[in-house]
Amino acid sequence: MRLSTLLLVSGLSFACGVAAEPVKGPAPTEVARFPANEAVQGVAVDSEFLYVIADHALGKYRKADGTKVAAWTAPKDSKIKHLNAGVVIGGKLYCAHSNFPLKPDESSVEIFDAATLQPTGRHVFTNPPGSLTWALPYQGGWLTCFAHYSLLSDNALTRIVQFDQDWKELRRWSFPAEILKRFARSSSSGACLVGGEQLLVSGHDARELYALALPAAGGEARWEATWGFLTAGQAFDEDRGAGNKDKGFVLYSIERKTKEVVGARYPAPAR
């Protein structure tokens, strides 16, 4: 009788769309930590340097020893209001940007020369569906997140949006309700395609990452696992030159309260 009851409850839960707690993903081990005044929004990584991102400023640090080698601060008359997550592609640093907390929403991708940190271009979204918090290269185009915050809106309106290489929208996904609860009054602050495959997203404060799968037709993203995270939310990036799939991988993130950059090694996934 007890087994039958458990099976019935399980079946009802599945039928009603109640998601079970996802499995626990790998736990990280700290491998680096150093101070960075710009450690406010996130960090991007290339083969030699870390690019630390504040609302209106960037700092470039040598990955090997944390030495600061360059900096940039937005001029007072700049259009830069609120930089967010970044990613380095082909010698350029692409940063998500918005006018948060102002309304109506304005969002753009701001492009900087990775060598000098000087601005080189931007893509502005027309009538964006929220505040852009991250943008990743994805399937020849871009995968982005337009956030909403409960302070001014409803974070259930946050959307992951895929664009082609010409910034034509292809499809959208929402976040599962249980992840929105983990975001609390905030939203997703960062993301990374680990190994070019596994999508991990962070919230604003929680010390955990969420592994997601995106259904091909759009709709609601699937929450597959919860990974350990050494820092409190914000944007992060993979050190793609730090190893291979068999040896695991390294993620860099920021500790906002202490203005530090933290490197964390994760073991290779079990096969």
mmCIF file of C-alpha atoms in Angstrom:
data_model
loop_
_atom_site.group_PDB
_atom_site.id
_atom_site.type_symbol
_atom_site.label_atom_id
_atom_site.label_comp_id
_atom_site.label_asym_id
_atom_site.label_seq_id
_atom_site.Cartn_x
_atom_site.Cartn_y
_atom_site.Cartn_z
ATOM 1 C CA MET A 1 0.000 0.000 0.000
ATOM 2 C CA ARG A 2 2.782 2.428 0.892
ATOM 3 C CA LEU A 3 4.607 1.785 -2.392
ATOM 4 C CA SER A 4 1.395 2.247 -4.357
ATOM 5 C CA THR A 5 0.733 5.532 -2.591
ATOM 6 C CA LEU A 6 4.243 6.803 -3.337
ATOM 7 C CA LEU A 7 3.900 5.871 -6.991
ATOM 8 C CA LEU A 8 0.528 7.615 -7.171
ATOM 9 C CA VAL A 9 1.890 10.811 -5.592
ATOM 10 C CA SER A 10 4.892 10.718 -7.903
ATOM 11 C CA GLY A 11 2.676 10.280 -10.926
ATOM 12 C CA LEU A 12 0.397 13.105 -9.870
ATOM 13 C CA SER A 13 3.368 15.391 -9.290
ATOM 14 C CA PHE A 14 4.712 14.649 -12.761
ATOM 15 C CA ALA A 15 1.322 15.138 -14.369
ATOM 16 C CA CYS A 16 0.786 18.438 -12.618
ATOM 17 C CA GLY A 17 4.213 19.747 -13.677
ATOM 18 C CA VAL A 18 5.686 19.863 -10.179
ATOM 19 C CA ALA A 19 9.467 19.716 -10.667
ATOM 20 C CA ALA A 20 11.518 17.568 -8.339
ATOM 21 C CA GLU A 21 14.664 19.080 -6.837
ATOM 22 C CA PRO A 22 17.368 18.701 -9.520
ATOM 23 C CA VAL A 23 20.474 16.662 -8.826
ATOM 24 C CA LYS A 24 23.522 18.248 -7.248
ATOM 25 C CA GLY A 25 26.253 19.114 -9.702
ATOM 26 C CA PRO A 26 30.007 19.180 -9.012
ATOM 27 C CA ALA A 27 31.528 21.137 -6.135
ATOM 28 C CA PRO A 28 34.381 23.568 -6.814
ATOM 29 C CA THR A 29 37.797 24.038 -5.218
ATOM 30 C CA GLU A 30 39.320 27.522 -4.940
ATOM 31 C CA VAL A 31 42.479 27.992 -7.034
ATOM 32 C CA ALA A 32 42.909 31.793 -7.118
ATOM 33 C CA ARG A 33 41.809 34.930 -5.285
ATOM 34 C CA PHE A 34 42.960 38.528 -5.608
ATOM 35 C CA PRO A 35 41.578 42.051 -5.068
ATOM 36 C CA ALA A 36 40.036 44.086 -7.912
ATOM 37 C CA ASN A 37 38.333 47.440 -7.391
ATOM 38 C CA GLU A 38 36.045 46.813 -10.363
ATOM 39 C CA ALA A 39 34.631 43.568 -8.929
ATOM 40 C CA VAL A 40 31.027 44.806 -8.889
ATOM 41 C CA GLN A 41 29.218 43.173 -11.823
ATOM 42 C CA GLY A 42 31.340 40.299 -13.098
ATOM 43 C CA VAL A 43 34.454 39.055 -14.863
ATOM 44 C CA ALA A 44 35.382 37.815 -18.348
ATOM 45 C CA VAL A 45 38.392 35.660 -19.223
ATOM 46 C CA ASP A 46 40.735 35.072 -22.155
ATOM 47 C CA SER A 47 43.950 33.091 -22.459
ATOM 48 C CA GLU A 48 46.082 35.527 -20.430
ATOM 49 C CA PHE A 49 43.888 38.162 -18.781
ATOM 50 C CA LEU A 50 40.818 38.726 -16.626
ATOM 51 C CA TYR A 51 38.491 41.631 -17.442
ATOM 52 C CA VAL A 52 36.721 42.798 -14.292
ATOM 53 C CA ILE A 53 33.497 44.734 -14.803
ATOM 54 C CA ALA A 54 31.919 47.516 -12.741
ATOM 55 C CA ASP A 55 28.871 49.640 -13.603
ATOM 56 C CA HIS A 56 30.912 52.284 -15.445
ATOM 57 C CA ALA A 57 34.468 50.902 -15.432
ATOM 58 C CA LEU A 58 36.693 48.021 -16.540
ATOM 59 C CA GLY A 59 39.928 46.625 -15.121
ATOM 60 C CA LYS A 60 42.304 44.273 -16.923
ATOM 61 C CA TYR A 61 44.355 41.914 -14.748
ATOM 62 C CA ARG A 62 47.024 39.347 -15.538
ATOM 63 C CA LYS A 63 45.535 35.944 -14.825
ATOM 64 C CA ALA A 64 48.824 34.455 -13.634
ATOM 65 C CA ASP A 65 49.411 36.833 -10.693
ATOM 66 C CA GLY A 66 46.543 39.342 -10.466
ATOM 67 C CA THR A 67 48.651 42.299 -11.668
ATOM 68 C CA LYS A 68 46.542 45.151 -13.027
ATOM 69 C CA VAL A 69 47.688 46.138 -16.526
ATOM 70 C CA ALA A 70 44.951 48.465 -17.830
ATOM 71 C CA ALA A 71 41.808 50.316 -16.793
ATOM 72 C CA TRP A 72 38.982 52.262 -18.357
ATOM 73 C CA THR A 73 36.340 54.518 -16.796
ATOM 74 C CA ALA A 74 33.354 55.841 -18.712
ATOM 75 C CA PRO A 75 33.455 59.639 -19.252
ATOM 76 C CA LYS A 76 30.722 61.650 -17.559
ATOM 77 C CA ASP A 77 29.013 62.281 -20.903
ATOM 78 C CA SER A 78 29.163 58.591 -21.867
ATOM 79 C CA LYS A 79 26.088 56.549 -22.711
ATOM 80 C CA ILE A 80 27.340 53.832 -20.338
ATOM 81 C CA LYS A 81 24.911 53.443 -17.409
ATOM 82 C CA HIS A 82 25.043 49.860 -16.111
ATOM 83 C CA LEU A 83 27.509 47.324 -17.523
ATOM 84 C CA ASN A 84 26.825 43.684 -16.722
ATOM 85 C CA ALA A 85 28.335 40.351 -17.822
ATOM 86 C CA GLY A 86 31.087 40.181 -20.426
ATOM 87 C CA VAL A 87 32.728 37.712 -22.807
ATOM 88 C CA VAL A 88 35.915 37.971 -24.883
ATOM 89 C CA ILE A 89 35.689 36.981 -28.556
ATOM 90 C CA GLY A 90 38.389 37.553 -31.145
ATOM 91 C CA GLY A 91 40.226 40.244 -29.218
ATOM 92 C CA LYS A 92 37.082 42.164 -28.279
ATOM 93 C CA LEU A 93 35.243 42.367 -24.966
ATOM 94 C CA TYR A 94 31.459 42.253 -25.376
ATOM 95 C CA CYS A 95 29.543 43.561 -22.336
ATOM 96 C CA ALA A 96 25.819 43.416 -21.688
ATOM 97 C CA HIS A 97 24.516 46.868 -20.768
ATOM 98 C CA SER A 98 21.244 48.456 -19.647
ATOM 99 C CA ASN A 99 19.828 51.642 -18.145
ATOM 100 C CA PHE A 100 18.629 49.805 -15.006
ATOM 101 C CA PRO A 101 16.884 50.939 -12.799
ATOM 102 C CA LEU A 102 15.403 53.486 -15.214
ATOM 103 C CA LYS A 103 12.286 52.844 -17.271
ATOM 104 C CA PRO A 104 11.445 52.256 -20.075
ATOM 105 C CA ASP A 105 14.076 49.558 -20.526
ATOM 106 C CA GLU A 106 17.087 50.343 -22.700
ATOM 107 C CA SER A 107 19.630 47.625 -23.479
ATOM 108 C CA SER A 108 22.720 47.219 -25.634
ATOM 109 C CA VAL A 109 25.869 45.190 -26.162
ATOM 110 C CA GLU A 110 28.907 47.420 -25.627
ATOM 111 C CA ILE A 111 32.099 46.400 -27.450
ATOM 112 C CA PHE A 112 35.625 47.186 -26.241
ATOM 113 C CA ASP A 113 39.088 46.486 -27.589
ATOM 114 C CA ALA A 114 40.439 43.821 -25.241
ATOM 115 C CA ALA A 115 44.003 45.118 -25.588
ATOM 116 C CA THR A 116 43.282 48.752 -24.674
ATOM 117 C CA LEU A 117 39.773 48.582 -23.112
ATOM 118 C CA GLN A 118 38.717 51.424 -25.389
ATOM 119 C CA PRO A 119 35.141 51.351 -26.786
ATOM 120 C CA THR A 120 34.920 50.239 -30.409
ATOM 121 C CA GLY A 121 31.186 49.806 -31.066
ATOM 122 C CA ARG A 122 27.792 48.846 -29.744
ATOM 123 C CA HIS A 123 24.574 47.087 -30.693
ATOM 124 C CA VAL A 124 21.400 48.759 -29.429
ATOM 125 C CA PHE A 125 18.196 46.743 -28.999
ATOM 126 C CA THR A 126 14.939 48.310 -30.153
ATOM 127 C CA ASN A 127 12.194 47.925 -27.538
ATOM 128 C CA PRO A 128 14.116 45.335 -25.500
ATOM 129 C CA PRO A 129 12.056 42.895 -23.385
ATOM 130 C CA GLY A 130 13.928 43.880 -20.206
ATOM 131 C CA SER A 131 17.383 44.816 -18.922
ATOM 132 C CA LEU A 132 20.158 42.917 -20.714
ATOM 133 C CA THR A 133 22.315 41.120 -18.141
ATOM 134 C CA TRP A 134 24.317 38.660 -20.267
ATOM 135 C CA ALA A 135 25.043 37.799 -23.910
ATOM 136 C CA LEU A 136 26.908 34.692 -25.130
ATOM 137 C CA PRO A 137 27.943 33.500 -28.597
ATOM 138 C CA TYR A 138 25.586 30.638 -29.448
ATOM 139 C CA GLN A 139 24.950 28.557 -32.578
ATOM 140 C CA GLY A 140 26.402 31.218 -34.872
ATOM 141 C CA GLY A 141 24.455 34.007 -33.169
ATOM 142 C CA TRP A 142 23.759 35.043 -29.593
ATOM 143 C CA LEU A 143 22.049 33.776 -26.463
ATOM 144 C CA THR A 144 20.961 36.592 -24.145
ATOM 145 C CA CYS A 145 19.061 37.293 -20.957
ATOM 146 C CA PHE A 146 16.694 40.228 -20.470
ATOM 147 C CA ALA A 147 16.013 40.558 -16.773
ATOM 148 C CA HIS A 148 13.139 41.895 -14.697
ATOM 149 C CA TYR A 149 13.413 42.610 -10.978
ATOM 150 C CA SER A 150 10.645 42.469 -8.404
ATOM 151 C CA LEU A 151 11.662 45.924 -7.140
ATOM 152 C CA LEU A 152 10.247 47.488 -10.311
ATOM 153 C CA SER A 153 8.507 44.651 -12.151
ATOM 154 C CA ASP A 154 8.012 40.869 -11.893
ATOM 155 C CA ASN A 155 11.069 38.659 -12.260
ATOM 156 C CA ALA A 156 8.867 35.995 -13.880
ATOM 157 C CA LEU A 157 9.019 38.222 -16.973
ATOM 158 C CA THR A 158 12.761 37.537 -17.327
ATOM 159 C CA ARG A 159 13.501 35.854 -20.661
ATOM 160 C CA ILE A 160 16.382 34.032 -22.306
ATOM 161 C CA VAL A 161 16.343 35.136 -25.952
ATOM 162 C CA GLN A 162 18.221 33.643 -28.909
ATOM 163 C CA PHE A 163 19.274 35.847 -31.848
ATOM 164 C CA ASP A 164 20.966 35.035 -35.137
ATOM 165 C CA GLN A 165 24.208 36.735 -36.218
ATOM 166 C CA ASP A 166 22.240 39.746 -37.483
ATOM 167 C CA TRP A 167 20.379 40.143 -34.167
ATOM 168 C CA LYS A 168 17.125 38.780 -35.545
ATOM 169 C CA GLU A 169 15.195 37.113 -32.715
ATOM 170 C CA LEU A 170 14.729 33.361 -33.121
ATOM 171 C CA ARG A 171 13.094 32.096 -29.902
ATOM 172 C CA ARG A 172 12.569 32.730 -26.188
ATOM 173 C CA TRP A 173 12.596 30.754 -22.950
ATOM 174 C CA SER A 174 11.297 31.527 -19.477
ATOM 175 C CA PHE A 175 12.856 30.369 -16.205
ATOM 176 C CA PRO A 176 11.229 27.650 -14.075
ATOM 177 C CA ALA A 177 9.276 29.000 -11.114
ATOM 178 C CA GLU A 178 11.573 27.301 -8.595
ATOM 179 C CA ILE A 179 14.633 29.056 -10.027
ATOM 180 C CA LEU A 180 12.798 32.389 -9.909
ATOM 181 C CA LYS A 181 12.334 31.732 -6.184
ATOM 182 C CA ARG A 182 16.098 31.241 -5.866
ATOM 183 C CA PHE A 183 16.597 34.589 -7.621
ATOM 184 C CA ALA A 184 14.459 36.137 -4.831
ATOM 185 C CA ARG A 185 13.645 39.745 -5.813
ATOM 186 C CA SER A 186 16.407 39.771 -8.437
ATOM 187 C CA SER A 187 17.129 37.865 -11.646
ATOM 188 C CA SER A 188 19.866 36.084 -13.599
ATOM 189 C CA SER A 189 23.141 38.026 -13.502
ATOM 190 C CA GLY A 190 25.464 35.783 -15.497
ATOM 191 C CA ALA A 191 25.805 32.720 -17.691
ATOM 192 C CA CYS A 192 28.379 30.543 -19.400
ATOM 193 C CA LEU A 193 28.367 27.664 -21.883
ATOM 194 C CA VAL A 194 30.876 25.403 -20.141
ATOM 195 C CA GLY A 195 32.843 23.449 -22.708
ATOM 196 C CA GLY A 196 30.675 25.155 -25.312
ATOM 197 C CA GLU A 197 27.844 22.834 -24.320
ATOM 198 C CA GLN A 198 26.418 23.075 -20.788
ATOM 199 C CA LEU A 199 24.494 26.284 -20.051
ATOM 200 C CA LEU A 200 25.054 27.466 -16.482
ATOM 201 C CA VAL A 201 23.350 30.564 -15.110
ATOM 202 C CA SER A 202 23.855 32.493 -11.888
ATOM 203 C CA GLY A 203 21.496 34.596 -9.850
ATOM 204 C CA HIS A 204 22.245 37.856 -8.064
ATOM 205 C CA ASP A 205 23.178 36.600 -4.584
ATOM 206 C CA ALA A 206 22.909 32.812 -4.173
ATOM 207 C CA ARG A 207 26.092 30.734 -3.981
ATOM 208 C CA GLU A 208 24.939 28.259 -6.605
ATOM 209 C CA LEU A 209 24.720 27.828 -10.364
ATOM 210 C CA TYR A 210 21.821 26.348 -12.319
ATOM 211 C CA ALA A 211 22.394 23.942 -15.218
ATOM 212 C CA LEU A 212 19.693 24.477 -17.837
ATOM 213 C CA ALA A 213 18.543 22.747 -21.012
ATOM 214 C CA LEU A 214 16.727 24.797 -23.656
ATOM 215 C CA PRO A 215 13.894 23.047 -25.543
ATOM 216 C CA ALA A 216 14.314 23.495 -29.300
ATOM 217 C CA ALA A 217 10.896 25.107 -29.727
ATOM 218 C CA GLY A 218 11.323 27.640 -26.921
ATOM 219 C CA GLY A 219 9.048 27.701 -23.890
ATOM 220 C CA GLU A 220 10.311 26.997 -20.370
ATOM 221 C CA ALA A 221 13.957 26.108 -19.770
ATOM 222 C CA ARG A 222 14.549 22.805 -17.972
ATOM 223 C CA TRP A 223 16.419 22.916 -14.659
ATOM 224 C CA GLU A 224 18.729 19.894 -14.734
ATOM 225 C CA ALA A 225 21.137 20.382 -11.838
ATOM 226 C CA THR A 226 22.360 22.795 -9.163
ATOM 227 C CA TRP A 227 26.118 23.279 -9.006
ATOM 228 C CA GLY A 228 28.219 24.629 -6.186
ATOM 229 C CA PHE A 229 29.521 28.212 -6.508
ATOM 230 C CA LEU A 230 32.118 29.862 -4.293
ATOM 231 C CA THR A 231 30.850 33.427 -4.650
ATOM 232 C CA ALA A 232 27.558 35.262 -4.236
ATOM 233 C CA GLY A 233 25.957 35.395 -7.655
ATOM 234 C CA GLN A 234 26.902 37.950 -10.324
ATOM 235 C CA ALA A 235 28.512 37.317 -13.709
ATOM 236 C CA PHE A 236 31.207 34.679 -14.268
ATOM 237 C CA ASP A 237 33.174 33.122 -17.109
ATOM 238 C CA GLU A 238 35.051 29.935 -17.993
ATOM 239 C CA ASP A 239 38.824 29.903 -18.340
ATOM 240 C CA ARG A 240 38.873 28.052 -21.643
ATOM 241 C CA GLY A 241 42.647 27.662 -21.556
ATOM 242 C CA ALA A 242 42.819 26.044 -18.111
ATOM 243 C CA GLY A 243 42.512 22.387 -19.074
ATOM 244 C CA ASN A 244 40.366 19.934 -20.973
ATOM 245 C CA LYS A 245 37.206 17.973 -20.381
ATOM 246 C CA ASP A 246 39.070 15.086 -18.767
ATOM 247 C CA LYS A 247 40.816 17.352 -16.240
ATOM 248 C CA GLY A 248 37.823 19.508 -15.391
ATOM 249 C CA PHE A 249 37.569 23.256 -15.868
ATOM 250 C CA VAL A 250 37.993 26.591 -14.090
ATOM 251 C CA LEU A 251 35.368 29.302 -13.612
ATOM 252 C CA TYR A 252 36.212 32.858 -12.523
ATOM 253 C CA SER A 253 33.672 34.940 -10.614
ATOM 254 C CA ILE A 254 33.614 37.900 -8.231
ATOM 255 C CA GLU A 255 32.945 38.383 -4.538
ATOM 256 C CA ARG A 256 31.163 41.703 -4.625
ATOM 257 C CA LYS A 257 31.292 42.505 -0.905
ATOM 258 C CA THR A 258 35.065 42.110 -0.669
ATOM 259 C CA LYS A 259 35.886 43.316 -4.243
ATOM 260 C CA GLU A 260 37.741 40.126 -5.147
ATOM 261 C CA VAL A 261 38.084 37.880 -8.171
ATOM 262 C CA VAL A 262 37.910 34.151 -7.365
ATOM 263 C CA GLY A 263 38.983 31.199 -9.502
ATOM 264 C CA ALA A 264 37.353 27.812 -8.882
ATOM 265 C CA ARG A 265 38.238 24.455 -10.380
ATOM 266 C CA TYR A 266 35.474 21.917 -11.049
ATOM 267 C CA PRO A 267 36.120 18.211 -11.625
ATOM 268 C CA ALA A 268 35.370 16.637 -14.964
ATOM 269 C CA PRO A 269 31.761 15.383 -15.172
ATOM 270 C CA ALA A 270 31.263 11.691 -14.466
ATOM 271 C CA ARG A 271 30.793 9.588 -17.588
#
